[in-house]
Each structure stands twice: as structure tokens, then as C-alpha cells.
mmCIF file of C-alpha atoms in Angstrom:
data_model
loop_
_atom_site.group_PDB
_atom_site.id
_atom_site.type_symbol
_atom_site.label_atom_id
_atom_site.label_comp_id
_atom_site.label_asym_id
_atom_site.label_seq_id
_atom_site.Cartn_x
_atom_site.Cartn_y
_atom_site.Cartn_z
ATOM 1 C CA LYS A 281 86.644 -167.289 -115.440
ATOM 2 C CA LEU A 282 83.606 -169.425 -114.650
ATOM 3 C CA ASP A 283 80.855 -170.103 -117.159
ATOM 4 C CA LYS A 284 77.146 -170.109 -116.320
ATOM 5 C CA ASN A 285 76.887 -173.892 -115.920
ATOM 6 C CA THR A 286 79.760 -173.955 -113.427
ATOM 7 C CA LEU A 287 78.239 -171.098 -111.423
ATOM 8 C CA ARG A 288 74.859 -172.822 -111.403
ATOM 9 C CA SER A 289 76.465 -176.058 -110.178
ATOM 10 C CA TYR A 290 78.327 -174.250 -107.399
ATOM 11 C CA PHE A 291 75.141 -172.441 -106.408
ATOM 12 C CA LYS A 292 73.132 -175.663 -106.027
ATOM 13 C CA GLN A 293 75.917 -177.322 -104.044
ATOM 14 C CA THR A 294 76.291 -174.283 -101.795
ATOM 15 C CA ILE A 295 72.553 -174.223 -101.069
ATOM 16 C CA HIS A 296 72.640 -177.922 -100.147
ATOM 17 C CA VAL A 297 75.565 -177.355 -97.760
ATOM 18 C CA LEU A 298 73.812 -174.382 -96.161
ATOM 19 C CA ALA A 299 70.691 -176.462 -95.585
ATOM 20 C CA THR A 300 72.517 -179.427 -94.070
ATOM 21 C CA THR A 301 75.579 -177.933 -92.337
ATOM 22 C CA PRO A 302 75.505 -176.592 -88.751
ATOM 23 C CA VAL A 303 75.437 -172.810 -88.673
ATOM 24 C CA SER A 304 78.604 -172.650 -86.580
ATOM 25 C CA GLN A 305 80.521 -174.321 -89.399
ATOM 26 C CA ILE A 306 79.161 -172.245 -92.263
ATOM 27 C CA ALA A 307 81.343 -169.221 -91.598
ATOM 28 C CA GLU A 308 84.444 -171.405 -91.352
ATOM 29 C CA SER A 309 83.871 -173.236 -94.630
ATOM 30 C CA GLU A 310 85.964 -171.933 -97.510
ATOM 31 C CA ALA A 311 84.308 -174.385 -99.867
ATOM 32 C CA LEU A 312 81.159 -172.263 -99.880
ATOM 33 C CA ASP A 313 82.889 -169.461 -101.773
ATOM 34 C CA PRO A 314 84.084 -170.842 -105.108
ATOM 35 C CA LEU A 315 85.145 -167.385 -106.349
ATOM 36 C CA LYS A 316 87.422 -166.663 -103.394
ATOM 37 C CA GLU A 317 91.070 -166.639 -104.388
ATOM 38 C CA SER A 318 93.504 -168.202 -101.999
ATOM 39 C CA THR A 319 96.482 -166.199 -100.760
ATOM 40 C CA HIS A 320 98.592 -169.318 -101.158
ATOM 41 C CA HIS A 321 99.471 -170.981 -104.413
ATOM 42 C CA ARG A 322 97.428 -174.115 -104.109
ATOM 43 C CA ALA A 323 95.789 -176.341 -106.634
ATOM 44 C CA PRO A 324 92.135 -175.487 -107.287
ATOM 45 C CA ALA A 325 89.803 -177.239 -104.903
ATOM 46 C CA ALA A 326 87.752 -180.056 -106.319
ATOM 47 C CA PRO A 327 84.044 -179.314 -106.770
ATOM 48 C CA LEU A 328 81.830 -180.126 -103.836
ATOM 49 C CA GLU A 329 80.306 -183.573 -103.962
ATOM 50 C CA LEU A 330 77.048 -184.304 -102.243
ATOM 51 C CA GLN A 331 77.640 -186.994 -99.673
ATOM 52 C CA THR A 332 74.867 -189.496 -99.192
ATOM 53 C CA THR A 333 74.688 -192.187 -96.559
ATOM 54 C CA ASP A 334 72.452 -195.124 -95.903
ATOM 55 C CA GLU A 335 71.041 -193.277 -92.896
ATOM 56 C CA ILE A 336 69.176 -190.788 -95.079
ATOM 57 C CA PRO A 337 65.463 -191.745 -95.123
ATOM 58 C CA GLN A 338 64.245 -193.196 -98.387
ATOM 59 C CA GLY A 339 60.749 -191.727 -98.351
ATOM 60 C CA PHE A 340 57.356 -193.382 -97.982
ATOM 61 C CA PRO A 341 54.714 -194.951 -100.216
ATOM 62 C CA ASP A 342 52.083 -192.592 -101.604
ATOM 63 C CA ARG A 343 49.359 -193.910 -99.289
ATOM 64 C CA VAL A 344 51.454 -193.016 -96.230
ATOM 65 C CA TYR A 345 51.569 -189.402 -97.404
ATOM 66 C CA LEU A 346 47.785 -189.328 -97.855
ATOM 67 C CA LEU A 347 47.100 -190.756 -94.391
ATOM 68 C CA ALA A 348 49.636 -188.415 -92.770
ATOM 69 C CA ALA A 349 48.090 -185.448 -94.597
ATOM 70 C CA ALA A 350 44.600 -186.334 -93.320
ATOM 71 C CA ILE A 351 45.901 -186.665 -89.751
ATOM 72 C CA PHE A 352 47.703 -183.334 -90.048
ATOM 73 C CA GLN A 353 44.622 -181.663 -91.533
ATOM 74 C CA ASN A 354 42.487 -182.795 -88.592
ATOM 75 C CA ASN A 355 44.981 -181.772 -85.908
ATOM 76 C CA HIS A 356 47.055 -178.838 -87.163
ATOM 77 C CA LEU A 357 47.186 -175.576 -85.239
ATOM 78 C CA GLN A 358 44.813 -173.121 -86.875
ATOM 79 C CA LYS A 359 46.149 -169.608 -86.446
ATOM 80 C CA PRO A 360 43.991 -166.471 -86.242
ATOM 81 C CA ALA A 361 42.956 -165.093 -89.613
ATOM 82 C CA ALA A 362 45.069 -161.957 -89.125
ATOM 83 C CA HIS A 363 48.239 -164.056 -88.735
ATOM 84 C CA ARG A 364 47.372 -166.861 -91.138
ATOM 85 C CA LEU A 365 49.444 -166.813 -94.317
ATOM 86 C CA VAL A 366 49.341 -170.530 -95.090
ATOM 87 C CA ASN A 367 45.806 -171.859 -95.503
ATOM 88 C CA TYR A 368 44.946 -175.543 -95.231
ATOM 89 C CA GLY A 369 41.345 -175.250 -96.350
ATOM 90 C CA LYS A 370 38.253 -175.258 -94.171
ATOM 91 C CA GLN A 371 37.701 -178.992 -93.843
ATOM 92 C CA ARG A 372 38.329 -180.601 -90.452
ATOM 93 C CA GLY A 373 37.462 -184.037 -89.184
ATOM 94 C CA LEU A 374 38.260 -185.745 -92.472
ATOM 95 C CA PRO A 375 37.836 -189.540 -92.607
ATOM 96 C CA LEU A 376 41.210 -191.254 -92.589
ATOM 97 C CA PRO A 377 42.177 -193.228 -95.701
ATOM 98 C CA GLU A 378 42.174 -196.970 -95.143
ATOM 99 C CA VAL A 379 45.663 -198.399 -94.677
ATOM 100 C CA LYS A 380 45.721 -202.063 -93.689
ATOM 101 C CA ASP A 381 49.471 -202.445 -93.286
ATOM 102 C CA GLU A 382 50.392 -201.641 -89.682
ATOM 103 C CA GLU A 383 53.938 -200.534 -90.516
ATOM 104 C CA MET A 384 52.563 -198.029 -93.016
ATOM 105 C CA ARG A 385 50.080 -196.735 -90.434
ATOM 106 C CA ARG A 386 52.848 -196.280 -87.892
ATOM 107 C CA ALA A 387 54.961 -194.446 -90.459
ATOM 108 C CA ALA A 388 52.035 -192.173 -91.373
ATOM 109 C CA TYR A 389 51.298 -191.246 -87.756
ATOM 110 C CA GLU A 390 54.979 -190.577 -87.094
ATOM 111 C CA LEU A 391 55.221 -188.426 -90.222
ATOM 112 C CA ALA A 392 52.103 -186.474 -89.238
ATOM 113 C CA PHE A 393 53.419 -186.027 -85.687
ATOM 114 C CA ASN A 394 56.737 -184.645 -86.930
ATOM 115 C CA THR A 395 54.949 -182.324 -89.349
ATOM 116 C CA LEU A 396 52.806 -181.000 -86.495
ATOM 117 C CA LYS A 397 55.914 -180.428 -84.376
ATOM 118 C CA TYR A 398 57.587 -178.359 -87.073
ATOM 119 C CA GLN A 399 54.464 -176.678 -88.458
ATOM 120 C CA ASP A 400 55.806 -173.163 -87.855
ATOM 121 C CA LEU A 401 59.138 -173.920 -89.526
ATOM 122 C CA LEU A 402 57.509 -175.575 -92.529
ATOM 123 C CA GLU A 403 55.188 -172.602 -92.936
ATOM 124 C CA ASP A 404 58.182 -170.245 -92.784
ATOM 125 C CA ILE A 405 59.803 -172.234 -95.598
ATOM 126 C CA MET A 406 56.601 -172.095 -97.651
ATOM 127 C CA ILE A 407 56.265 -168.354 -97.119
ATOM 128 C CA ASP A 408 59.922 -167.643 -97.871
ATOM 129 C CA SER A 409 59.750 -169.682 -101.077
ATOM 130 C CA CYS A 410 56.279 -168.300 -101.984
ATOM 131 C CA LEU A 411 54.705 -171.758 -102.115
ATOM 132 C CA HIS A 412 51.697 -170.474 -100.189
ATOM 133 C CA LEU A 413 50.736 -168.057 -102.945
ATOM 134 C CA PRO A 414 48.305 -169.134 -105.662
ATOM 135 C CA PRO A 415 48.453 -170.802 -108.082
ATOM 136 C CA SER A 416 51.346 -172.838 -106.613
ATOM 137 C CA ILE A 417 49.402 -175.300 -104.432
ATOM 138 C CA PRO A 418 45.631 -175.248 -103.739
ATOM 139 C CA ASP A 419 44.581 -174.765 -100.120
ATOM 140 C CA ASP A 420 42.956 -178.200 -99.898
ATOM 141 C CA GLU A 421 46.290 -179.820 -100.850
ATOM 142 C CA MET A 422 48.440 -177.732 -98.505
ATOM 143 C CA SER A 423 48.353 -180.384 -95.751
ATOM 144 C CA LEU A 424 49.702 -182.936 -98.204
ATOM 145 C CA ALA A 425 52.376 -180.444 -99.245
ATOM 146 C CA ALA A 426 53.360 -179.932 -95.589
ATOM 147 C CA VAL A 427 53.932 -183.634 -94.845
ATOM 148 C CA VAL A 428 55.786 -184.169 -98.129
ATOM 149 C CA LEU A 429 57.916 -181.084 -97.450
ATOM 150 C CA TYR A 430 58.901 -182.378 -94.015
ATOM 151 C CA ASP A 431 59.899 -185.735 -95.474
ATOM 152 C CA LEU A 432 61.752 -184.021 -98.323
ATOM 153 C CA GLN A 433 63.920 -181.963 -95.980
ATOM 154 C CA ASP A 434 64.398 -184.987 -93.723
ATOM 155 C CA ARG A 435 66.029 -186.851 -96.605
ATOM 156 C CA LYS A 436 68.195 -183.820 -97.447
ATOM 157 C CA PHE A 437 66.086 -182.938 -100.500
ATOM 158 C CA MET A 438 67.180 -186.132 -102.207
ATOM 159 C CA PRO A 439 64.765 -187.891 -104.594
ATOM 160 C CA ARG A 440 62.683 -190.684 -103.140
ATOM 161 C CA ARG A 441 64.175 -194.127 -103.639
ATOM 162 C CA HIS A 442 61.911 -196.687 -105.247
ATOM 163 C CA HIS A 443 62.644 -200.318 -104.450
ATOM 164 C CA GLN A 444 63.388 -202.293 -107.567
ATOM 165 C CA GLY A 445 61.294 -205.365 -108.118
ATOM 166 C CA GLN A 446 58.475 -204.122 -105.879
ATOM 167 C CA THR A 447 55.174 -202.889 -107.236
ATOM 168 C CA GLU A 448 54.251 -199.574 -105.630
ATOM 169 C CA GLU A 449 50.790 -198.100 -105.615
ATOM 170 C CA ILE A 450 50.811 -194.817 -107.521
ATOM 171 C CA ILE A 451 48.437 -192.120 -106.268
ATOM 172 C CA ALA A 452 48.334 -189.190 -108.663
ATOM 173 C CA GLU A 453 47.584 -186.583 -105.987
ATOM 174 C CA ALA A 454 50.604 -187.513 -103.882
ATOM 175 C CA ARG A 455 52.944 -187.878 -106.865
ATOM 176 C CA SER A 456 51.892 -184.496 -108.244
ATOM 177 C CA ILE A 457 52.730 -182.678 -104.995
ATOM 178 C CA GLU A 458 55.982 -184.594 -104.557
ATOM 179 C CA ASN A 459 57.128 -183.884 -108.110
ATOM 180 C CA TYR A 460 56.289 -180.202 -107.719
ATOM 181 C CA LEU A 461 58.238 -179.868 -104.455
ATOM 182 C CA THR A 462 61.146 -181.900 -105.805
ATOM 183 C CA GLY A 463 61.346 -179.502 -108.735
ATOM 184 C CA CYS A 464 61.612 -176.637 -106.231
ATOM 185 C CA SER A 465 64.151 -178.429 -104.017
ATOM 186 C CA THR A 466 66.923 -175.867 -104.577
ATOM 187 C CA LYS A 467 64.627 -172.988 -103.648
ATOM 188 C CA LEU A 468 63.259 -174.890 -100.642
ATOM 189 C CA ALA A 469 66.751 -175.793 -99.427
ATOM 190 C CA ALA A 470 67.724 -172.129 -99.674
ATOM 191 C CA SER A 471 64.662 -171.133 -97.642
ATOM 192 C CA LEU A 472 65.509 -173.727 -94.997
ATOM 193 C CA ALA A 473 69.077 -172.426 -94.826
ATOM 194 C CA ARG A 474 67.840 -168.860 -94.338
ATOM 195 C CA CYS A 475 65.479 -170.008 -91.570
ATOM 196 C CA ARG A 476 68.309 -171.770 -89.760
ATOM 197 C CA ILE A 477 70.556 -168.734 -90.047
ATOM 198 C CA LYS A 478 67.713 -166.471 -88.917
ATOM 199 C CA HIS A 479 67.139 -168.547 -85.770
ATOM 200 C CA ASN A 480 70.876 -169.272 -85.342
ATOM 201 C CA VAL A 481 70.312 -172.984 -84.741
ATOM 202 C CA LEU A 482 72.507 -175.977 -85.508
ATOM 203 C CA SER A 483 69.560 -178.065 -86.706
ATOM 204 C CA ILE A 484 65.801 -177.796 -86.966
ATOM 205 C CA HIS A 485 65.578 -179.865 -83.776
ATOM 206 C CA CYS A 486 66.918 -176.844 -81.864
ATOM 207 C CA ILE A 487 63.910 -174.768 -82.944
ATOM 208 C CA LEU A 488 61.620 -176.850 -80.744
ATOM 209 C CA PRO A 489 60.903 -175.642 -77.194
ATOM 210 C CA ARG A 490 63.308 -176.954 -74.587
ATOM 211 C CA SER A 491 60.605 -178.991 -72.838
ATOM 212 C CA VAL A 492 59.766 -180.769 -76.102
ATOM 213 C CA ARG A 493 63.438 -181.471 -76.817
ATOM 214 C CA ILE A 494 63.879 -182.990 -73.358
ATOM 215 C CA LYS A 495 60.859 -185.266 -73.787
ATOM 216 C CA GLN A 496 61.984 -186.298 -77.251
ATOM 217 C CA GLY A 497 65.477 -187.023 -75.977
ATOM 218 C CA ARG A 498 64.074 -189.251 -73.259
ATOM 219 C CA SER A 499 61.856 -191.126 -75.701
ATOM 220 C CA ASN A 500 64.827 -191.751 -78.000
ATOM 221 C CA CYS A 501 66.676 -193.372 -75.102
ATOM 222 C CA LEU A 502 63.892 -195.790 -74.196
ATOM 223 C CA PRO A 503 64.679 -199.463 -74.826
ATOM 224 C CA HIS A 504 62.783 -201.585 -77.332
ATOM 225 C CA TYR A 505 60.498 -204.337 -76.035
ATOM 226 C CA ALA A 506 59.663 -207.280 -78.285
ATOM 227 C CA TRP A 507 57.573 -210.363 -77.543
ATOM 228 C CA VAL A 508 58.220 -213.785 -79.008
ATOM 229 C CA ASN A 509 55.484 -215.168 -81.231
ATOM 230 C CA THR A 510 55.326 -218.792 -80.077
ATOM 231 C CA MET A 511 52.980 -219.692 -82.934
ATOM 232 C CA LYS A 512 55.846 -219.218 -85.383
ATOM 233 C CA SER A 513 58.886 -219.768 -83.216
ATOM 234 C CA SER A 514 60.014 -220.296 -79.636
ATOM 235 C CA LEU A 515 61.927 -218.313 -77.063
ATOM 236 C CA ASP A 516 64.965 -220.580 -77.358
ATOM 237 C CA GLU A 517 64.987 -220.366 -81.154
ATOM 238 C CA VAL A 518 64.742 -216.566 -81.162
ATOM 239 C CA GLN A 519 67.547 -216.248 -78.621
ATOM 240 C CA ALA A 520 69.705 -218.604 -80.692
ATOM 241 C CA VAL A 521 69.122 -216.532 -83.846
ATOM 242 C CA LEU A 522 70.007 -213.341 -81.999
ATOM 243 C CA LYS A 523 73.218 -214.804 -80.617
ATOM 244 C CA SER A 524 74.228 -216.143 -84.035
ATOM 245 C CA SER A 525 73.646 -212.636 -85.436
ATOM 246 C CA GLY A 526 76.113 -211.067 -83.023
ATOM 247 C CA PHE A 527 73.836 -210.179 -80.104
ATOM 248 C CA SER A 528 74.955 -210.952 -76.578
ATOM 249 C CA GLN A 529 72.556 -211.789 -73.754
ATOM 250 C CA VAL A 530 72.951 -209.894 -70.477
ATOM 251 C CA LYS A 531 71.326 -210.403 -67.099
ATOM 252 C CA SER A 532 69.211 -207.255 -66.808
ATOM 253 C CA ALA A 533 68.246 -204.030 -68.554
ATOM 254 C CA ALA A 534 70.828 -202.174 -66.474
ATOM 255 C CA HIS A 535 73.564 -204.020 -68.391
ATOM 256 C CA LEU A 536 72.172 -203.307 -71.867
ATOM 257 C CA GLU A 537 74.866 -201.752 -73.995
ATOM 258 C CA GLY A 538 75.698 -202.030 -77.654
ATOM 259 C CA GLN A 539 74.336 -205.064 -79.463
ATOM 260 C CA SER A 540 72.796 -206.898 -76.527
ATOM 261 C CA PHE A 541 69.461 -208.056 -75.135
ATOM 262 C CA CYS A 542 67.939 -209.470 -71.974
ATOM 263 C CA ARG A 543 64.706 -211.051 -70.784
ATOM 264 C CA ASP A 544 62.129 -208.880 -69.089
ATOM 265 C CA PRO A 545 61.676 -209.725 -65.380
ATOM 266 C CA HIS A 546 57.878 -209.308 -65.483
ATOM 267 C CA CYS A 547 56.844 -210.889 -68.798
ATOM 268 C CA GLY A 548 58.358 -214.260 -69.627
ATOM 269 C CA ASP A 549 58.077 -213.943 -73.416
ATOM 270 C CA LEU A 550 59.419 -210.386 -73.581
ATOM 271 C CA LEU A 551 62.936 -209.436 -74.689
ATOM 272 C CA VAL A 552 64.517 -206.029 -74.106
ATOM 273 C CA PHE A 553 66.930 -204.302 -76.507
ATOM 274 C CA PRO A 554 68.831 -201.007 -76.259
ATOM 275 C CA ALA A 555 67.453 -197.978 -78.066
ATOM 276 C CA GLY A 556 68.331 -197.661 -81.734
ATOM 277 C CA LEU A 557 68.759 -201.364 -82.479
ATOM 278 C CA LYS A 558 65.644 -201.792 -84.615
ATOM 279 C CA PRO A 559 67.548 -201.571 -87.945
ATOM 280 C CA ARG A 560 69.902 -204.278 -86.688
ATOM 281 C CA LEU A 561 66.945 -206.436 -85.662
ATOM 282 C CA ASN A 562 65.467 -206.058 -89.136
ATOM 283 C CA SER A 563 68.562 -207.692 -90.595
ATOM 284 C CA THR A 564 67.864 -210.886 -88.613
ATOM 285 C CA ASN A 565 64.471 -211.369 -90.371
ATOM 286 C CA LEU A 566 62.862 -212.075 -86.992
ATOM 287 C CA LEU A 567 60.616 -209.027 -87.367
ATOM 288 C CA THR A 568 59.725 -209.576 -91.015
ATOM 289 C CA ASP A 569 58.952 -213.251 -90.347
ATOM 290 C CA HIS A 570 56.718 -212.202 -87.412
ATOM 291 C CA LYS A 571 58.673 -214.347 -84.983
ATOM 292 C CA LEU A 572 59.450 -211.263 -82.918
ATOM 293 C CA THR A 573 57.156 -208.245 -82.549
ATOM 294 C CA ILE A 574 58.204 -204.858 -81.193
ATOM 295 C CA GLN A 575 55.513 -203.332 -79.000
ATOM 296 C CA ASP A 576 55.436 -201.099 -75.936
ATOM 297 C CA LYS A 577 55.727 -203.008 -72.692
ATOM 298 C CA PHE A 578 52.379 -201.804 -71.360
ATOM 299 C CA CYS A 579 50.718 -203.631 -74.266
ATOM 300 C CA SER A 580 52.227 -206.898 -73.007
ATOM 301 C CA LEU A 581 51.190 -206.575 -69.370
ATOM 302 C CA GLY A 582 47.510 -207.366 -69.967
ATOM 303 C CA PRO A 583 48.001 -210.565 -72.004
ATOM 304 C CA ASN A 584 50.655 -211.833 -69.582
ATOM 305 C CA LEU A 585 48.450 -211.135 -66.567
ATOM 306 C CA VAL A 586 45.473 -212.929 -68.119
ATOM 307 C CA CYS A 587 47.502 -215.997 -69.018
ATOM 308 C CA SER A 588 49.080 -216.155 -65.568
ATOM 309 C CA VAL A 589 45.656 -216.728 -63.967
ATOM 310 C CA LEU A 590 44.156 -218.787 -66.800
ATOM 311 C CA PRO A 591 43.083 -222.247 -65.569
ATOM 312 C CA ALA A 592 44.107 -225.384 -67.417
ATOM 313 C CA ARG A 593 40.831 -225.689 -69.322
ATOM 314 C CA GLY A 594 39.923 -222.030 -69.400
ATOM 315 C CA ASP A 595 39.215 -219.772 -72.368
ATOM 316 C CA VAL A 596 39.813 -216.055 -72.844
ATOM 317 C CA LEU A 597 37.146 -213.507 -73.775
ATOM 318 C CA MET A 598 38.407 -210.149 -75.090
ATOM 319 C CA VAL A 599 35.956 -207.234 -75.117
ATOM 320 C CA GLY A 600 36.674 -203.570 -75.770
ATOM 321 C CA HIS A 601 39.179 -201.649 -77.861
ATOM 322 C CA PHE A 602 42.417 -203.444 -78.690
ATOM 323 C CA SER A 603 44.696 -204.053 -81.634
ATOM 324 C CA GLY A 604 45.157 -207.181 -83.679
ATOM 325 C CA LEU A 605 48.645 -207.536 -82.202
ATOM 326 C CA THR A 606 47.178 -207.715 -78.695
ATOM 327 C CA VAL A 607 44.836 -210.502 -79.803
ATOM 328 C CA ALA A 608 47.717 -212.365 -81.440
ATOM 329 C CA HIS A 609 49.910 -211.873 -78.364
ATOM 330 C CA THR A 610 47.215 -213.297 -76.099
ATOM 331 C CA ALA A 611 46.797 -216.323 -78.362
ATOM 332 C CA SER A 612 50.564 -216.777 -78.477
ATOM 333 C CA LEU A 613 50.811 -216.785 -74.681
ATOM 334 C CA VAL A 614 47.920 -219.235 -74.362
ATOM 335 C CA ALA A 615 49.599 -221.605 -76.817
ATOM 336 C CA TRP A 616 52.934 -221.209 -75.025
ATOM 337 C CA LYS A 617 51.355 -221.981 -71.655
ATOM 338 C CA HIS A 618 49.907 -225.256 -72.897
ATOM 339 C CA THR A 619 53.172 -226.332 -74.539
ATOM 340 C CA THR A 620 55.077 -225.790 -71.295
ATOM 341 C CA GLN A 621 52.595 -227.852 -69.280
ATOM 342 C CA GLN A 622 53.491 -231.519 -69.199
ATOM 343 C CA ASN A 623 50.874 -234.021 -70.336
ATOM 344 C CA SER A 624 48.520 -231.228 -71.276
ATOM 345 C CA ASN A 625 46.296 -231.751 -74.302
ATOM 346 C CA ASN A 626 43.995 -228.852 -73.515
ATOM 347 C CA GLN A 627 43.290 -226.364 -76.286
ATOM 348 C CA SER A 628 42.111 -223.020 -74.951
ATOM 349 C CA THR A 629 40.307 -220.582 -77.228
ATOM 350 C CA VAL A 630 40.550 -216.797 -77.379
ATOM 351 C CA TYR A 631 37.146 -215.263 -78.141
ATOM 352 C CA VAL A 632 37.158 -211.711 -79.476
ATOM 353 C CA CYS A 633 34.213 -209.299 -79.479
ATOM 354 C CA VAL A 634 34.997 -206.555 -81.983
ATOM 355 C CA SER A 635 33.182 -203.252 -81.663
ATOM 356 C CA GLY A 636 33.059 -200.990 -84.674
ATOM 357 C CA THR A 637 32.789 -201.400 -88.411
ATOM 358 C CA GLU A 638 33.284 -204.436 -90.597
ATOM 359 C CA ALA A 639 36.562 -202.920 -91.773
ATOM 360 C CA ARG A 640 37.791 -202.969 -88.183
ATOM 361 C CA ARG A 641 36.926 -206.654 -87.858
ATOM 362 C CA GLN A 642 38.699 -207.474 -91.114
ATOM 363 C CA GLU A 643 41.743 -205.507 -90.005
ATOM 364 C CA ILE A 644 42.066 -207.533 -86.795
ATOM 365 C CA GLN A 645 41.417 -210.740 -88.727
ATOM 366 C CA GLN A 646 44.229 -209.954 -91.158
ATOM 367 C CA VAL A 647 46.727 -209.216 -88.385
ATOM 368 C CA VAL A 648 45.789 -212.358 -86.467
ATOM 369 C CA THR A 649 46.143 -214.515 -89.586
ATOM 370 C CA THR A 650 49.498 -212.947 -90.455
ATOM 371 C CA MET A 651 50.788 -213.727 -86.973
ATOM 372 C CA GLY A 652 49.959 -217.412 -87.426
ATOM 373 C CA CYS A 653 46.768 -217.720 -85.371
ATOM 374 C CA LYS A 654 44.126 -220.241 -86.346
ATOM 375 C CA SER A 655 40.762 -218.513 -86.557
ATOM 376 C CA ARG A 656 37.278 -219.933 -86.806
#
């Protein structure tokens, strides 16, 4: 005979397994039925234990949720009124919250992009769990709820991990939505499980159209390109650190496999790594120390082309729309070119014309300073 607490515990564990286990394995799992008596005389099975791994995302700072919510609000698919059950309010074209940290901005855009991809699924979960009905969540906070809900299911409905010793900015609006959804995690996990069973899919990734899955699969296989910041290190030093950390250098990108890297044939300061090695690169501190910067290869072509035709006493003038990393990369290449030239005491200057607001200028200035550039 099972008491109420035991039944409640089994129920929560069963819901978690349903939300995270492939559908094809659900029917075969005897652990999901704690009341089923075995035909054999076996010892009672131990209670299910939730398995957590280091690969489960840890969540994001509050400001990332706010920026992702604003991006989602401005770009979400607005359904016809007759088919619209989840309302995100009437405001469009909201100004984006200011986030100076580039890693946080990247995380916010990625979170918003994933929320847009799975908008229909997230709305199904909200409808199934009645989160869309008042007074659960106001319409003007539904975009924030959507991005937090995606992140919550992505980390298997586990609580967000807060780094000890680090001061985190607390934003009441984001914390309120997160705490509310975390309190409903069992109900939300059950709704997700029902949606997966309804669509008969192994994971939420299978809900996406085939064309989207193919494109996403290709993007996940693309190698990482990273340029060496010669204002804080050198190509030889970075390669030595990588080799001491267990990386092996190969001749070309065709030979990239496992923990390896090679030099790009077109850009002299560019290193190429296989897909999925960014966490391993983080452990070398090359990224955090800004000695190595991951950026798409097309962002490196312009600076390398300019520096290849730059005369010995020439300067560079940058005009238009570009990021602070592009400015820093150009300055890094200019400095590298002069250090490789024998008996060269020339000091070229990179002039930057920034179009836009003062905040934009300060943003570029902060990135350039962080990368080790000397500004005037």
C-alpha cells in the first residue's frame, strides 16, 4: 500500500520521464508504472532518480530574458484573431533593452530565435496547462513567459543555477515570471509530454519542418573560426597553449577530427576548429582572456583584405556599420603586420567613423578597449 506522499513522488518522477524520454521508449519502460506488480518474485525497484548532467543548460541572467522577450515580441508570428488563443499584447517595435556584454546579447538573440522556432509548441503547452487564461500571466508579459518557458524546458525543468561568488543583477519582472513557471514545472512537463505523444515525436526538434531541421543540422556541423588577437598574444603562443591543452594541429580543414585545429588558408591569423569544441576552448582561457575570438569567417575577410594592401605608412579609415570586434580585429592585423616587418617603426592608425547614437559609440569603445586596443 502506497501513501499519498509516495504516490505524489512517483507522479512527479513519471511526468519528468515522460517529458524527457523518447516516445518509442515510454511504452517499454516498466519504471513508469509503480503500481504494476511483477509476475516474478523480484525485489521492489528502487525509486526513480532524476539524472542530471553537466550538459543541461544552466539558464541565463535576467537581462538576457528581457532582451530575448523584446526580440520575440517584435518578431513573433501573429495569428488571425479567430485562431489566436495566446495573446502577446498589441505592442510591436519595442525598443530593445541595452545589453553591453556581447556574450549576453548573443545568448539573448539565440534564445529569442529558438523561441520563435518553437512558438507553436510553446503555445500548445501554455494552452494545455491553461497558462494563457487570466489571471495567470498578463498579455504584455506573455513574450517574457514564452522565452522563459523555452529555456525552462531546455534545462529539463530544473531550477536555474546561480554562480556562487558572482553578483547577479536581479530584475523583478523576469524573476516573477520565472518563479511562477518554476512553480508550475510539473504541470508544464506533463503538458510537454502530452504534446510529444500527440505528435508522436522523439524530441521537440522533430516537430520542426524537415527543411528547417536540415538547415539546422548543417549549421551544427559548421566549423568554428577564431582569430588571434595579436594585441594580447601571438599566433605562436596561442598554438602552443592549444597543443599543451591536448589539441593537435592538422594540415587542413579536411583533416579536422576530434580535438584538433588548423590554420585557415585565406586568413593568416585565423584558426579553424571542428564543430562543438567551444566548451573545450573555454577551458583553455584563451577566449575569456580575449587572446582568441570566435567569429564567422566572413567577418575576417574584410580586415585581412584591407591589411594585405595597406602600405607601410598607411592608415585605415572605417566607415559604415560594423561591430566593435571588427574594429579590434582590424587593429590587431595592423599591429601584427608591423611586428612582422623587419626594421619597421611605423605606427598605423585605424580611424573609425561611427554612425548612430552615443550609446553605439560607447559600445564599440568598450569592446575595443577590452580587446587591448589603444584609443585616442
